[in-house]
């Protein structure tokens, strides 16, 4: 099966109505655990790396290992650079062999986010690489809604903003910040409506 784009993985998951796990890795131990579990279950997986994986000394060695291991996988794997704050990191990840990159310009002014996202898309698509971008932002530590941390709802993404961003960029995947008020399922989360 080996290394494919996130767009390919998501297309099939949408058609067949199933979710695909996306897991962060920063070393061989995590990588092997994630891929071995996916292979054992026979399911596709999105293997995500963070920007330091393409920036720091030793990036060549680690990225070479990752690409080789993903290519040898018995299940479809998308190798994805997650939450890159720069065009340059996205280009490094593509150079190393990532099949998907995310430019996260969610903290930038809208016009700047669109401009850089379009620039990433142009280069990535020329290489057959999927692009994810983000609009809206969960304040505080992203995803940490425990211990009384309250999200700033003014930074959440509206349907209109998501539609406009997609129309302005043509991005393959879009990460948005939304709020679901379901306190009966998460009574001690600290989420406030």
Coordinates of N, CA, C and O in Angstrom, one line a residue:
X1 N 0.8 -1.2 0.0 CA 0.0 0.0 0.0 C 0.9 1.2 0.0 O 0.8 2.1 -0.9
X2 N 1.7 1.4 1.0 CA 2.7 2.4 1.1 C 2.2 3.9 1.3 O 1.1 4.1 1.7
X3 N 3.0 4.8 0.9 CA 2.9 6.2 1.1 C 1.9 6.8 0.0 O 2.2 6.7 -1.2
X4 N 0.8 7.4 0.5 CA -0.1 8.1 -0.4 C -0.4 9.5 0.3 O 0.0 9.8 1.4
X5 N -1.2 10.3 -0.5 CA -1.5 11.6 0.1 C -2.7 11.5 1.0 O -3.5 10.6 1.0
X6 N -2.8 12.5 1.9 CA -3.9 12.6 2.8 C -5.2 12.7 2.0 O -6.3 12.2 2.4
X7 N -5.2 13.4 0.9 CA -6.4 13.6 0.1 C -6.9 12.2 -0.4 O -8.1 12.0 -0.3
X8 N -6.0 11.3 -0.7 CA -6.4 10.0 -1.2 C -7.0 9.2 0.0 O -8.0 8.5 -0.2
X9 N -6.4 9.3 1.2 CA -6.9 8.6 2.3 C -8.3 9.1 2.7 O -9.2 8.4 3.0
X10 N -8.4 10.4 2.7 CA -9.7 11.0 3.2 C -10.8 10.8 2.1 O -12.0 10.6 2.5
X11 N -10.5 10.7 0.9 CA -11.5 10.5 -0.2 C -12.1 9.1 0.1 O -13.4 9.0 0.1
X12 N -11.3 8.1 0.3 CA -11.9 6.8 0.5 C -12.7 6.7 1.9 O -13.7 6.1 1.9
X13 N -12.2 7.4 2.9 CA -12.9 7.4 4.2 C -14.2 8.1 4.1 O -15.2 7.7 4.8
X14 N -14.3 9.1 3.3 CA -15.6 9.8 3.1 C -16.6 8.9 2.3 O -17.7 8.8 2.7
X15 N -16.1 8.3 1.3 CA -16.9 7.4 0.5 C -17.4 6.2 1.2 O -18.6 5.8 1.1
X16 N -16.5 5.6 2.1 CA -16.9 4.4 2.8 C -17.4 4.7 4.3 O -17.6 3.8 5.0
X17 N -17.4 6.0 4.6 CA -17.9 6.5 5.9 C -17.2 5.9 7.1 O -17.8 5.3 8.0
X18 N -15.9 6.1 7.2 CA -15.1 5.7 8.3 C -14.1 6.8 8.7 O -13.8 7.7 7.8
X19 N -13.6 6.8 9.9 CA -12.7 7.8 10.3 C -11.2 7.3 10.2 O -11.1 6.1 10.2
X20 N -10.3 8.1 10.0 CA -8.9 7.7 9.9 C -8.1 8.4 11.0 O -8.2 9.6 11.2
X21 N -7.4 7.6 11.8 CA -6.6 8.1 12.9 C -5.4 8.9 12.3 O -4.8 8.6 11.4
X22 N -5.1 10.0 13.0 CA -4.0 10.9 12.7 C -3.2 11.0 14.0 O -3.7 11.5 15.0
X23 N -1.9 10.6 14.0 CA -1.1 10.5 15.2 C 0.2 11.2 15.0 O 0.9 11.0 14.0
X24 N 0.6 11.9 16.0 CA 1.9 12.6 16.0 C 3.1 11.6 16.3 O 2.9 10.7 17.2
X25 N 4.2 11.8 15.6 CA 5.4 11.0 16.0 C 6.6 12.0 15.9 O 6.6 12.9 15.1
X26 N 7.5 11.7 16.8 CA 8.8 12.5 16.8 C 10.0 11.6 16.9 O 11.1 12.1 16.9
X27 N 9.8 10.3 16.9 CA 10.9 9.4 17.0 C 10.5 8.0 16.4 O 9.4 7.7 16.1
X28 N 11.5 7.1 16.3 CA 11.3 5.8 15.8 C 10.3 4.9 16.6 O 9.6 4.1 16.1
X29 N 10.4 5.1 17.9 CA 9.6 4.3 18.8 C 8.1 4.6 18.6 O 7.3 3.7 18.4
X30 N 7.7 5.9 18.6 CA 6.4 6.2 18.3 C 6.0 5.8 16.9 O 4.9 5.3 16.7
X31 N 6.8 6.0 15.9 CA 6.5 5.7 14.5 C 6.2 4.2 14.4 O 5.2 3.8 13.8
X32 N 7.1 3.4 15.0 CA 6.8 1.9 14.9 C 5.6 1.5 15.6 O 4.8 0.6 15.1
X33 N 5.3 2.1 16.8 CA 4.1 1.8 17.5 C 2.8 2.1 16.7 O 1.9 1.3 16.6
X34 N 2.8 3.3 16.1 CA 1.7 3.7 15.3 C 1.5 2.9 14.1 O 0.4 2.4 13.8
X35 N 2.6 2.7 13.3 CA 2.5 1.9 12.1 C 2.2 0.4 12.3 O 1.4 -0.2 11.6
X36 N 2.8 -0.2 13.4 CA 2.5 -1.6 13.7 C 1.1 -1.8 14.1 O 0.4 -2.7 13.7
X37 N 0.5 -0.8 14.9 CA -0.9 -0.9 15.2 C -1.8 -0.8 14.0 O -2.8 -1.6 13.9
X38 N -1.5 0.1 13.1 CA -2.3 0.3 11.9 C -2.2 -0.9 11.0 O -3.3 -1.4 10.5
X39 N -1.0 -1.5 10.9 CA -0.8 -2.7 10.1 C -1.6 -3.9 10.7 O -2.2 -4.7 10.0
X40 N -1.5 -4.0 12.0 CA -2.2 -5.1 12.7 C -3.7 -5.1 12.5 O -4.3 -6.1 12.3
X41 N -4.2 -3.8 12.5 CA -5.7 -3.7 12.3 C -6.0 -3.6 10.8 O -7.2 -3.7 10.5
X42 N -5.1 -3.4 10.0 CA -5.3 -3.3 8.5 C -6.1 -2.0 8.1 O -6.9 -2.1 7.3
X43 N -5.7 -0.9 8.8 CA -6.4 0.3 8.6 C -5.4 1.4 8.1 O -4.2 1.4 8.5
X44 N -5.8 2.3 7.2 CA -5.0 3.4 6.9 C -4.7 4.4 8.0 O -5.5 4.4 9.0
X45 N -3.6 5.1 7.9 CA -3.3 6.0 9.0 C -2.6 7.3 8.5 O -2.0 7.3 7.4
X46 N -2.8 8.4 9.2 CA -2.1 9.6 8.9 C -1.0 9.8 10.0 O -1.3 9.9 11.2
X47 N 0.2 9.8 9.6 CA 1.4 9.9 10.5 C 1.8 11.3 10.4 O 2.2 11.8 9.4
X48 N 1.7 12.0 11.5 CA 2.0 13.5 11.6 C 3.3 13.8 12.3 O 3.6 13.2 13.3
X49 N 4.0 14.7 11.7 CA 5.2 15.2 12.3 C 5.0 16.7 12.6 O 4.2 17.4 11.9
X50 N 5.8 17.2 13.5 CA 5.7 18.7 13.8 C 6.9 19.4 13.2 O 7.9 18.7 12.8
X51 N 6.9 20.7 13.1 CA 7.9 21.4 12.4 C 9.4 21.1 12.8 O 10.3 21.1 12.0
X52 N 9.7 20.9 14.1 CA 11.1 20.6 14.5 C 11.6 19.4 13.8 O 12.8 19.3 13.6
X53 N 10.8 18.5 13.4 CA 11.2 17.3 12.6 C 11.9 17.6 11.3 O 12.7 16.8 10.8
X54 N 11.6 18.7 10.7 CA 12.2 19.1 9.4 C 13.2 20.2 9.6 O 13.9 20.6 8.7
X55 N 13.3 20.8 10.8 CA 14.2 21.9 11.1 C 15.5 21.6 11.8 O 16.5 22.2 11.6
X56 N 15.4 20.7 12.7 CA 16.5 20.4 13.7 C 17.6 19.6 13.1 O 17.4 18.8 12.1
X57 N 18.8 19.6 13.7 CA 19.9 18.7 13.2 C 19.5 17.3 13.3 O 18.7 16.9 14.2
X58 N 19.8 16.5 12.3 CA 19.4 15.1 12.2 C 18.1 14.9 11.5 O 17.6 13.8 11.4
X59 N 17.5 16.0 11.0 CA 16.3 15.9 10.2 C 16.4 15.0 9.0 O 15.5 14.2 8.7
X60 N 17.6 15.1 8.3 CA 17.8 14.2 7.1 C 17.6 12.8 7.5 O 16.9 12.0 6.8
X61 N 18.3 12.3 8.6 CA 18.3 10.9 9.0 C 16.9 10.5 9.4 O 16.4 9.4 8.9
X62 N 16.2 11.3 10.2 CA 14.9 10.9 10.7 C 13.9 10.9 9.6 O 13.1 9.9 9.4
X63 N 13.9 11.9 8.7 CA 12.9 11.9 7.6 C 13.2 10.8 6.6 O 12.2 10.3 6.1
X64 N 14.4 10.5 6.4 CA 14.7 9.4 5.5 C 14.1 8.1 6.0 O 13.6 7.3 5.3
X65 N 14.3 7.9 7.3 CA 13.8 6.7 8.0 C 12.2 6.7 7.8 O 11.6 5.7 7.5
X66 N 11.6 7.8 8.1 CA 10.1 7.9 8.1 C 9.6 7.6 6.7 O 8.7 6.7 6.6
X67 N 10.1 8.2 5.7 CA 9.7 8.0 4.3 C 9.8 6.5 3.9 O 8.9 5.8 3.4
X68 N 11.0 5.9 4.2 CA 11.3 4.5 3.9 C 10.3 3.6 4.6 O 9.8 2.7 4.0
X69 N 10.1 3.9 5.9 CA 9.2 3.0 6.7 C 7.8 3.1 6.2 O 7.0 2.1 6.1
X70 N 7.3 4.3 5.8 CA 6.0 4.5 5.3 C 5.8 3.8 4.0 O 4.8 3.2 3.7
X71 N 6.8 3.9 3.1 CA 6.8 3.2 1.8 C 6.7 1.7 1.9 O 6.1 1.0 1.1
X72 N 7.2 1.2 3.0 CA 7.2 -0.3 3.2 C 6.0 -0.8 4.0 O 5.8 -2.0 4.2
X73 N 5.2 0.1 4.4 CA 4.0 -0.2 5.2 C 3.0 -1.1 4.4 O 2.9 -0.9 3.2
X74 N 2.3 -2.0 5.1 CA 1.3 -2.8 4.4 C 0.0 -2.2 4.4 O -1.0 -2.7 3.8
X75 N -0.2 -0.9 4.9 CA -1.4 -0.2 4.9 C -1.1 1.2 4.3 O 0.0 1.7 4.3
X76 N -2.1 1.9 3.8 CA -1.9 3.2 3.2 C -1.5 4.2 4.4 O -2.1 4.2 5.4
X77 N -0.5 5.0 4.1 CA 0.0 5.9 5.1 C 0.2 7.3 4.4 O 0.8 7.4 3.4
X78 N -0.3 8.3 5.0 CA -0.1 9.7 4.6 C 0.9 10.3 5.6 O 0.7 10.2 6.8
X79 N 2.0 10.8 5.1 CA 3.0 11.4 6.0 C 2.8 12.9 5.9 O 3.0 13.6 4.9
X80 N 2.4 13.5 7.1 CA 1.8 14.9 7.1 C 2.6 15.8 8.1 O 2.8 15.4 9.2
X81 N 3.1 16.9 7.6 CA 3.6 17.9 8.4 C 2.5 18.7 9.0 O 1.7 19.3 8.3
X82 N 2.4 18.8 10.3 CA 1.2 19.4 11.0 C 1.6 20.7 11.6 O 2.7 20.9 12.1
X83 N 0.7 21.7 11.5 CA 0.8 23.0 12.0 C 2.1 23.7 11.7 O 2.8 24.3 12.6
X84 N 2.5 23.8 10.5 CA 3.7 24.5 10.1 C 3.4 26.0 10.1 O 2.5 26.4 9.5
X85 N 4.2 26.8 10.8 CA 4.0 28.2 10.8 C 4.6 28.9 9.6 O 4.5 30.2 9.5
X86 N 5.3 28.2 8.7 CA 5.9 28.9 7.6 C 5.9 28.1 6.3 O 5.8 26.9 6.2
X87 N 6.0 28.9 5.2 CA 6.1 28.3 3.9 C 7.4 27.5 3.8 O 7.4 26.4 3.2
X88 N 8.5 28.0 4.3 CA 9.8 27.3 4.3 C 9.7 25.9 4.9 O 10.2 25.0 4.3
X89 N 9.1 25.8 6.0 CA 8.9 24.4 6.6 C 8.1 23.5 5.7 O 8.5 22.3 5.6
X90 N 7.1 24.0 5.1 CA 6.3 23.2 4.2 C 7.1 22.7 3.0 O 7.1 21.5 2.7
X91 N 8.0 23.6 2.5 CA 8.8 23.2 1.4 C 9.9 22.1 1.8 O 10.2 21.2 1.1
X92 N 10.4 22.3 3.0 CA 11.4 21.3 3.6 C 10.7 19.9 3.7 O 11.2 18.9 3.3
X93 N 9.5 19.9 4.2 CA 8.7 18.7 4.4 C 8.5 18.0 3.0 O 8.6 16.8 2.9
X94 N 8.1 18.8 2.0 CA 7.9 18.2 0.7 C 9.2 17.7 0.1 O 9.2 16.6 -0.4
X95 N 10.2 18.4 0.3 CA 11.6 18.0 -0.1 C 11.9 16.6 0.5 O 12.5 15.7 -0.1
X96 N 11.6 16.4 1.8 CA 11.9 15.2 2.5 C 11.0 14.0 2.1 O 11.4 12.9 2.4
X97 N 9.9 14.3 1.5 CA 9.0 13.3 1.1 C 7.6 13.2 1.7 O 6.9 12.2 1.5
X98 N 7.2 14.2 2.5 CA 5.9 14.3 3.0 C 4.9 14.3 1.9 O 5.1 15.0 0.9
X99 N 3.8 13.6 2.1 CA 2.7 13.6 1.1 C 1.6 14.6 1.4 O 0.7 14.7 0.6
X100 N 1.8 15.3 2.5 CA 0.8 16.2 2.9 C 1.4 17.2 3.9 O 2.3 16.8 4.7
X101 N 1.1 18.5 3.7 CA 1.6 19.5 4.6 C 0.4 20.4 5.1 O -0.6 20.6 4.4
X102 N 0.6 21.0 6.3 CA -0.4 21.9 6.8 C 0.3 23.2 7.1 O 1.3 23.3 7.8
X103 N -0.2 24.3 6.4 CA 0.3 25.6 6.7 C -0.7 26.2 7.7 O -1.9 26.3 7.4
X104 N -0.3 26.5 8.9 CA -1.2 27.1 9.9 C -1.0 28.6 10.0 O -0.1 29.1 10.8
X105 N -1.8 29.3 9.3 CA -1.7 30.8 9.4 C -2.9 31.4 10.1 O -3.3 32.5 9.9
X106 N -3.5 30.5 11.0 CA -4.7 30.9 11.7 C -4.5 32.2 12.6 O -5.5 32.9 12.9
X107 N -3.3 32.4 13.0 CA -3.1 33.6 13.9 C -2.7 34.9 13.1 O -2.5 35.9 13.6
X108 N -2.6 34.7 11.8 CA -2.3 35.8 10.9 C -3.5 36.5 10.4 O -4.6 36.0 10.5
X109 N -3.4 37.8 10.0 CA -4.6 38.4 9.3 C -5.1 37.6 8.2 O -4.3 36.9 7.5
X110 N -6.4 37.6 7.9 CA -7.0 36.8 6.9 C -6.3 36.8 5.6 O -5.9 35.8 5.0
X111 N -6.0 38.0 5.1 CA -5.4 38.2 3.8 C -4.0 37.5 3.7 O -3.6 36.9 2.7
X112 N -3.2 37.7 4.8 CA -1.9 37.1 4.8 C -2.0 35.5 4.8 O -1.2 34.8 4.2
X113 N -2.9 35.0 5.6 CA -3.2 33.6 5.7 C -3.5 33.0 4.3 O -3.0 32.0 3.9
X114 N -4.4 33.7 3.6 CA -4.8 33.3 2.3 C -3.6 33.3 1.3 O -3.4 32.4 0.6
X115 N -2.8 34.4 1.3 CA -1.7 34.6 0.4 C -0.7 33.5 0.6 O -0.2 32.9 -0.4
X116 N -0.3 33.2 1.8 CA 0.7 32.2 2.1 C 0.1 30.8 1.8 O 0.8 29.9 1.2
X117 N -1.1 30.5 2.1 CA -1.7 29.2 1.9 C -1.7 29.0 0.3 O -1.4 27.9 -0.1
X118 N -2.1 30.0 -0.4 CA -2.1 29.8 -1.9 C -0.7 29.5 -2.4 O -0.5 28.7 -3.4
X119 N 0.3 30.2 -1.9 CA 1.7 30.0 -2.3 C 2.1 28.5 -2.0 O 2.7 27.8 -2.8
X120 N 1.7 28.0 -0.8 CA 2.0 26.6 -0.4 C 1.3 25.7 -1.3 O 1.9 24.7 -1.8
X121 N 0.0 25.9 -1.6 CA -0.7 25.1 -2.5 C -0.1 25.0 -3.9 O 0.0 23.9 -4.5
X122 N 0.3 26.1 -4.4 CA 0.9 26.1 -5.8 C 2.1 25.2 -5.8 O 2.2 24.4 -6.7
X123 N 3.0 25.3 -4.9 CA 4.2 24.5 -4.9 C 3.9 23.1 -4.5 O 4.4 22.1 -5.2
X124 N 3.0 22.8 -3.5 CA 2.7 21.5 -3.1 C 2.0 20.7 -4.2 O 2.3 19.5 -4.5
X125 N 1.0 21.3 -4.8 CA 0.2 20.6 -5.9 C 1.1 20.3 -7.1 O 0.9 19.2 -7.7
X126 N 2.1 21.1 -7.3 CA 3.1 20.8 -8.4 C 3.8 19.5 -8.1 O 4.3 18.9 -9.0
X127 N 3.9 19.2 -6.9 CA 4.7 18.0 -6.4 C 3.7 16.8 -6.1 O 4.1 15.8 -5.6
X128 N 2.4 17.0 -6.3 CA 1.4 16.0 -5.9 C 1.2 15.8 -4.5 O 0.8 14.8 -4.0
X129 N 1.4 16.9 -3.7 CA 1.2 16.9 -2.2 C -0.1 17.6 -1.8 O -0.4 18.7 -2.4
X130 N -0.8 17.0 -0.9 CA -2.0 17.6 -0.3 C -1.7 18.7 0.6 O -0.7 18.7 1.3
X131 N -2.6 19.7 0.7 CA -2.4 20.9 1.6 C -3.6 21.0 2.5 O -4.7 21.0 2.0
X132 N -3.3 21.2 3.8 CA -4.3 21.5 4.8 C -3.9 22.9 5.3 O -2.8 23.3 5.4
X133 N -4.9 23.7 5.6 CA -4.7 25.0 6.2 C -5.7 25.2 7.4 O -6.6 24.3 7.6
X134 N -5.6 26.3 8.1 CA -6.4 26.5 9.3 C -6.9 27.9 9.3 O -6.3 28.8 8.9
X135 N -8.2 28.0 9.7 CA -8.8 29.3 9.9 C -9.6 29.2 11.2 O -10.2 28.2 11.5
X136 N -9.5 30.3 12.0 CA -10.1 30.3 13.3 C -9.0 29.7 14.2 O -8.0 29.1 13.8
X137 N -9.2 29.9 15.5 CA -8.2 29.5 16.5 C -8.8 29.2 17.8 O -9.6 30.1 18.3
X138 N -8.4 28.1 18.5 CA -8.8 27.9 19.8 C -7.8 28.5 20.7 O -6.6 28.2 20.7
X139 N -8.2 29.5 21.5 CA -7.3 30.2 22.4 C -6.8 29.3 23.5 O -7.4 28.3 23.8
X140 N -5.7 29.7 24.1 CA -5.0 28.9 25.1 C -4.3 27.8 24.4 O -4.0 27.8 23.2
X141 N -3.9 26.8 25.2 CA -3.2 25.6 24.6 C -4.2 24.9 23.7 O -5.2 24.4 24.2
X142 N -3.9 24.8 22.4 CA -4.8 24.2 21.5 C -5.3 22.8 21.9 O -4.5 21.9 22.2
X143 N -6.6 22.7 22.0 CA -7.1 21.4 22.4 C -7.2 21.2 23.9 O -7.9 20.2 24.4
X144 N -6.6 22.0 24.7 CA -6.7 21.8 26.2 C -7.8 22.6 26.8 O -7.7 23.7 27.0
X145 N -8.9 21.8 27.0 CA -10.1 22.5 27.6 C -10.3 22.1 29.0 O -11.4 22.2 29.6
X146 N -9.3 21.5 29.6 CA -9.4 21.0 31.0 C -8.9 22.1 32.0 O -8.3 23.1 31.6
X147 N -9.1 21.8 33.2 CA -8.5 22.7 34.3 C -9.0 24.1 34.2 O -8.2 25.0 34.5
X148 N -10.2 24.3 33.7 CA -10.8 25.7 33.7 C -10.3 26.5 32.6 O -10.7 27.7 32.5
X149 N -9.6 26.0 31.6 CA -9.2 26.8 30.5 C -10.4 27.1 29.6 O -11.2 26.1 29.3
X150 N -10.7 28.3 29.3 CA -11.9 28.7 28.5 C -11.5 29.1 27.2 O -10.6 30.0 27.0
X151 N -12.1 28.6 26.2 CA -11.9 29.0 24.8 C -12.5 30.3 24.5 O -13.5 30.7 25.0
X152 N -11.8 31.1 23.6 CA -12.3 32.4 23.2 C -13.2 32.2 22.0 O -12.7 32.0 20.9
X153 N -14.5 32.2 22.2 CA -15.4 31.9 21.1 C -15.4 32.9 20.0 O -15.8 32.6 18.9
X154 N -14.8 34.1 20.2 CA -14.8 35.1 19.1 C -13.7 34.6 18.1 O -13.8 35.1 16.9
X155 N -12.9 33.7 18.4 CA -11.9 33.2 17.4 C -12.4 31.9 16.7 O -11.6 31.4 15.9
X156 N -13.6 31.4 17.0 CA -14.1 30.2 16.4 C -14.4 30.6 14.9 O -14.7 31.7 14.5
X157 N -14.4 29.5 14.1 CA -14.7 29.6 12.7 C -16.2 29.6 12.4 O -16.9 28.7 12.9
X158 N -16.7 30.5 11.6 CA -18.0 30.4 11.2 C -18.1 29.7 9.8 O -17.1 29.6 9.1
X159 N -19.3 29.2 9.5 CA -19.5 28.5 8.2 C -19.1 29.5 7.1 O -18.5 29.1 6.1
X160 N -19.5 30.7 7.2 CA -19.2 31.7 6.1 C -17.7 31.9 5.9 O -17.2 32.0 4.8
X161 N -17.0 32.0 7.0 CA -15.5 32.1 7.0 C -14.9 30.9 6.3 O -14.0 31.1 5.5
X162 N -15.3 29.7 6.7 CA -14.7 28.5 6.1 C -15.0 28.5 4.6 O -14.1 28.1 3.9
X163 N -16.2 28.8 4.2 CA -16.6 28.7 2.8 C -15.7 29.8 2.0 O -15.2 29.4 1.0
X164 N -15.6 31.0 2.6 CA -14.9 32.0 1.9 C -13.4 31.6 1.8 O -12.8 31.8 0.7
X165 N -12.8 31.1 2.9 CA -11.4 30.7 2.8 C -11.2 29.6 1.8 O -10.2 29.7 1.0
X166 N -12.1 28.6 1.8 CA -11.9 27.6 0.8 C -12.0 28.1 -0.7 O -11.2 27.8 -1.5
X167 N -13.0 29.0 -0.9 CA -13.1 29.6 -2.2 C -11.9 30.5 -2.6 O -11.5 30.5 -3.7
X168 N -11.3 31.2 -1.6 CA -10.2 32.0 -1.9 C -8.9 31.3 -2.1 O -8.0 31.8 -2.7
X169 N -8.8 30.0 -1.6 CA -7.5 29.3 -1.6 C -7.6 28.0 -2.4 O -6.6 27.6 -3.0
X170 N -8.7 27.3 -2.4 CA -8.8 26.0 -3.0 C -8.1 24.9 -2.3 O -7.7 23.9 -2.8
X171 N -7.9 25.1 -1.0 CA -7.1 24.2 -0.1 C -7.8 22.8 -0.1 O -9.0 22.7 -0.3
X172 N -7.0 21.7 0.0 CA -7.5 20.4 0.0 C -8.3 20.0 1.3 O -9.3 19.3 1.3
X173 N -7.7 20.4 2.4 CA -8.3 20.1 3.8 C -8.3 21.4 4.6 O -7.4 22.2 4.4
X174 N -9.3 21.6 5.4 CA -9.4 22.8 6.2 C -9.7 22.5 7.6 O -10.6 21.8 8.0
X175 N -8.8 22.9 8.5 CA -9.0 22.8 9.9 C -9.7 24.0 10.5 O -9.3 25.1 10.1
X176 N -10.7 23.8 11.2 CA -11.5 24.9 11.8 C -11.6 24.8 13.3 O -11.4 23.7 13.8
X177 N -11.9 25.8 13.9 CA -12.2 25.8 15.4 C -13.7 26.0 15.6 O -14.2 27.1 15.2
X178 N -14.3 25.0 16.2 CA -15.7 25.1 16.4 C -16.0 24.8 17.9 O -15.1 24.3 18.6
X179 N -17.2 25.1 18.3 CA -17.6 24.9 19.7 C -18.9 24.0 19.7 O -19.8 24.3 19.0
X180 N -18.8 22.9 20.4 CA -19.9 22.1 20.6 C -20.3 22.1 22.1 O -19.5 21.6 22.9
X181 N -21.5 22.5 22.4 CA -21.9 22.6 23.8 C -22.7 21.3 24.1 O -23.8 21.2 23.7
X182 N -22.0 20.4 24.7 CA -22.6 19.1 25.1 C -22.1 18.8 26.5 O -21.4 17.8 26.7
X183 N -22.5 19.5 27.5 CA -22.0 19.3 28.8 C -22.4 18.0 29.4 O -21.8 17.5 30.3
X184 N -23.5 17.4 28.9 CA -23.9 16.1 29.5 C -22.9 15.0 29.2 O -22.8 14.0 29.9
X185 N -22.1 15.2 28.1 CA -21.2 14.2 27.7 C -19.8 14.5 28.3 O -18.9 13.6 28.4
X186 N -19.6 15.7 28.8 CA -18.3 16.1 29.3 C -18.4 17.0 30.5 O -18.1 18.2 30.4
X187 N -19.0 16.5 31.5 CA -19.4 17.4 32.7 C -18.3 18.1 33.4 O -18.4 19.1 34.0
X188 N -17.1 17.5 33.4 CA -16.0 18.1 34.1 C -14.9 18.7 33.2 O -13.8 18.9 33.6
X189 N -15.3 19.1 32.0 CA -14.3 19.5 31.1 C -13.9 21.0 31.3 O -12.9 21.4 30.8
X190 N -14.7 21.8 32.0 CA -14.4 23.2 32.1 C -14.8 24.0 31.0 O -14.4 25.2 30.9
X191 N -15.4 23.4 30.0 CA -15.8 24.2 28.8 C -17.0 25.1 29.2 O -18.0 24.6 29.9
X192 N -17.0 26.3 28.9 CA -18.1 27.2 29.2 C -18.8 27.6 27.9 O -18.1 27.9 26.9
X193 N -20.1 27.6 27.9 CA -20.8 27.9 26.7 C -20.7 29.4 26.3 O -20.4 30.2 27.1

